[in-house]
């Protein structure tokens, strides 16, 4: 077992069939694992027109060639499926311990297909794989299920859905290790549609490393760089991801009240500094992670992981809420119910604006911290207006006649970075294959943090080159699979060398980025096959037409059109956003063009 | 029309290269990738005195009238952009690094910063030192794995996401060579202070 375990587990919940087959190593070398391998398998498994919540959709859990190797942050894993929120290709990934444990079961991927008649859970152990009755677990929340199934970080790990997933909310997450989330795009709803409550893994197999000496050197050098970077050695450990709150607010790129403004007057009250000062219990970290950005926070008896920056933004600035205790409660509730916190908060913000504009009849108004928790409960149970909110902001806003008030791209709610104050971020959102996502390319690094070097955040010409490079890089990192926070201190060059040391297959930096480009283009082909086109590569009209009224981004809209034209050319796509034959040939995707 | 913000980056890095003695009056060149286009210094322009009209835009794949004006190293830049993830290239003539390149196959720095950032810089050799397809291919192949490469007796090619970043690698290399030269002149035994430094030559 050098990098790859060499096996794919396949479980059909309709028939109860459990099979194992060899991993296609030709595909593995081209797509690595994680997101890339998942996208490649999804291409074959789920064709156009399949209802994401039907038995014909699949869940593909994947780890990568670095997973469980011990390389820094090699704990992550992915799930790939067709999104019930966006109708696009979807992958979501998570840290914690489950991915490492899954790799140690001796599998690179797990495909779950079909639909069980009754609620079930899956247990994967060295002794074998079992499908077990989950009727007593159905209806239970994430913490309770995780405890009931025997979560033990280094030995036995639980992945499950909460009530949100059971009730097929399109913004439901899959949770692992209690409070980690594979959040975006609604994978929890797909799991719920299969009547699958949980997957528990126990493994004993240790990955083998081809070049131990070089691997040790890579571990040493990576640790050195992560310790040297103030971001990974000080800012993230001390303040968590919420360290970004005051930074983004200071430059006028913190979307406020459903993107009506770009600065929040109470940002400091919900910042990483405030979280650390008032509510932090201790730090925590995922397996093999020296950064330790995870917060364990406590407020009014609620204790748990988080909130992350995007969560504090979604329930905070986006909803006009300055009460960090209420945000901590909303975050803990999302984790227990199994919601994507970004989409949940952004959808509530959308409802607040709909209400303030008289389009719905509700008590929801910007600043109503007291309504966050009850609204989330109603969403999970699909009660009253909560039933509409559980569908996500685009379906909600469309139903009430104002789709333009959904701050989403392709139906996925935008996170906490205003594209009017970060031009490249806008292009990143508009072209992201799973919908608006800040994890599909690190424009924050370039436009705000100066990683590797600061570029002008208002520059338009040439911005597409950065977006393309970082999209390719993120797809590669998601295919290894490691945490993108390592990339804040360590370049792709190190990842390529670590991959070479582990697998014995020679990958240069260029090769690794090329894998990412292949993955990105395959995802694009998948979306084209589903009927999406260039018209879907856009931003909400507010960001293209309504200039920021005040602050450091005053007067700016996002100038998407020229960036998008340049982007298509730079990607080797035609003006309709379709990859040209020479590009697909170069990436080994030529045979897929016809299907798309 | 080239954006003023882009011109400013060329002007600043070009001036700094000249001031730091890393190019002669008319030597070296810079380029940036913009999608499927490249902006490169005009042939014969002085890096230390770049004007807006000294920047030329042309295609990475396709020729147009821009090629008539572009630097003689255009082929190398295009090939590097096609074969690597580079978004910017700095080509300069760092004097001490060139001197070291005359007597070795690789430059392995001994100072802390360059050890940390570069580990090792390969030295390659070409019979015709400028602008040939063979040279372009060889440089691009090395830059798939390294941030910066030395051409023996000629100069360095460094890549980055920005001109600033590529300039940084060039500057770090030259500084490393100056330090190594000074250490040689002092002539005292080297005290190894870097853990696992034996692995740098395998980088």
CSV table of N, CA, C and O in Angstrom, one decimal, chain A residues 2 18 21 28 31 67 90 132 142 146 181 189 335 342 345 374-375 379 398 401 404 432 455 479 481 540 590:
chain,number,residue,atom,x,y,z
A,2,UNK,N,1.2,1.7,-1.2
A,2,UNK,CA,2.0,2.9,-1.3
A,2,UNK,C,1.2,4.1,-1.8
A,2,UNK,O,0.9,4.2,-2.9
A,18,UNK,N,-22.8,-6.0,-1.1
A,18,UNK,CA,-21.5,-5.4,-0.7
A,18,UNK,C,-20.4,-6.0,-1.5
A,18,UNK,O,-20.2,-7.2,-1.4
A,21,UNK,N,-13.7,-3.9,-5.2
A,21,UNK,CA,-13.0,-4.1,-6.5
A,21,UNK,C,-11.7,-3.3,-6.5
A,21,UNK,O,-11.5,-2.4,-5.7
A,28,UNK,N,-6.2,6.6,-11.0
A,28,UNK,CA,-5.7,7.1,-9.7
A,28,UNK,C,-4.5,8.0,-10.0
A,28,UNK,O,-4.4,9.1,-9.3
A,31,UNK,N,-6.0,11.3,-11.4
A,31,UNK,CA,-6.9,12.1,-10.6
A,31,UNK,C,-6.5,12.1,-9.1
A,31,UNK,O,-7.2,12.7,-8.3
A,67,UNK,N,-3.5,10.7,2.4
A,67,UNK,CA,-4.3,10.4,3.6
A,67,UNK,C,-3.7,9.4,4.5
A,67,UNK,O,-3.3,8.3,4.1
A,90,UNK,N,-20.7,17.9,-7.3
A,90,UNK,CA,-20.4,18.4,-5.9
A,90,UNK,C,-19.4,17.6,-5.3
A,90,UNK,O,-19.4,16.3,-5.4
A,132,UNK,N,-26.5,-2.2,9.1
A,132,UNK,CA,-27.2,-2.5,10.3
A,132,UNK,C,-28.4,-1.6,10.4
A,132,UNK,O,-28.5,-0.5,9.8
A,142,UNK,N,-26.9,14.8,15.9
A,142,UNK,CA,-25.6,14.3,15.6
A,142,UNK,C,-24.8,13.9,16.8
A,142,UNK,O,-24.2,12.8,16.8
A,146,UNK,N,-23.4,10.1,17.3
A,146,UNK,CA,-22.0,9.9,17.4
A,146,UNK,C,-21.6,9.2,18.6
A,146,UNK,O,-20.8,8.2,18.6
A,181,UNK,N,-17.9,19.0,9.5
A,181,UNK,CA,-18.9,19.0,8.5
A,181,UNK,C,-18.4,18.9,7.1
A,181,UNK,O,-17.5,19.6,6.7
A,189,UNK,N,-28.6,15.8,2.5
A,189,UNK,CA,-29.9,15.4,2.0
A,189,UNK,C,-29.8,14.1,1.1
A,189,UNK,O,-30.7,13.3,1.1
A,335,UNK,N,-24.5,22.2,13.9
A,335,UNK,CA,-23.7,21.0,14.0
A,335,UNK,C,-24.5,19.8,14.5
A,335,UNK,O,-24.4,18.7,14.0
A,342,UNK,N,-22.9,28.1,6.5
A,342,UNK,CA,-22.9,29.2,5.6
A,342,UNK,C,-24.3,29.4,4.9
A,342,UNK,O,-24.9,30.5,4.9
A,345,UNK,N,-27.1,30.4,7.5
A,345,UNK,CA,-27.1,31.8,7.9
A,345,UNK,C,-27.4,32.7,6.8
A,345,UNK,O,-28.2,33.7,7.0
A,374,UNK,N,-34.5,29.3,17.0
A,374,UNK,CA,-35.8,28.8,16.6
A,374,UNK,C,-36.0,28.6,15.1
A,374,UNK,O,-36.7,27.7,14.7
A,375,UNK,N,-35.4,29.5,14.4
A,375,UNK,CA,-35.5,29.4,12.9
A,375,UNK,C,-34.8,28.1,12.4
A,375,UNK,O,-35.3,27.4,11.6
A,379,UNK,N,-36.4,24.9,10.5
A,379,UNK,CA,-35.8,24.5,9.2
A,379,UNK,C,-35.6,23.0,9.2
A,379,UNK,O,-35.9,22.3,8.3
A,398,UNK,N,-37.0,32.8,-4.9
A,398,UNK,CA,-37.7,32.6,-6.1
A,398,UNK,C,-39.2,32.4,-5.8
A,398,UNK,O,-40.1,33.0,-6.4
A,401,UNK,N,-40.9,35.6,-5.1
A,401,UNK,CA,-40.9,36.6,-6.2
A,401,UNK,C,-39.6,37.5,-6.3
A,401,UNK,O,-39.7,38.5,-7.0
A,404,UNK,N,-33.5,37.7,-7.1
A,404,UNK,CA,-32.2,38.5,-7.1
A,404,UNK,C,-31.8,38.7,-5.6
A,404,UNK,O,-30.6,39.2,-5.4
A,432,UNK,N,-16.9,29.0,-10.1
A,432,UNK,CA,-16.8,27.8,-9.2
A,432,UNK,C,-17.7,26.7,-9.7
A,432,UNK,O,-18.9,27.0,-9.8
A,455,UNK,N,-1.5,41.3,-4.4
A,455,UNK,CA,-1.8,42.0,-5.7
A,455,UNK,C,-3.0,42.9,-5.4
A,455,UNK,O,-3.7,42.9,-4.4
A,479,UNK,N,-7.5,16.9,-4.0
A,479,UNK,CA,-7.4,15.5,-4.5
A,479,UNK,C,-6.3,14.7,-3.7
A,479,UNK,O,-6.2,13.5,-3.9
A,481,UNK,N,-5.8,14.1,-0.1
A,481,UNK,CA,-6.4,15.3,0.2
A,481,UNK,C,-5.8,15.9,1.5
A,481,UNK,O,-5.6,15.2,2.5
A,540,UNK,N,-24.9,37.5,-8.3
A,540,UNK,CA,-26.2,38.2,-8.1
A,540,UNK,C,-26.1,39.6,-8.6
A,540,UNK,O,-25.1,40.3,-8.5
A,590,UNK,N,-10.5,14.1,-23.9
A,590,UNK,CA,-11.1,14.3,-25.3
A,590,UNK,C,-12.3,13.4,-25.4
A,590,UNK,O,-13.3,13.8,-26.0
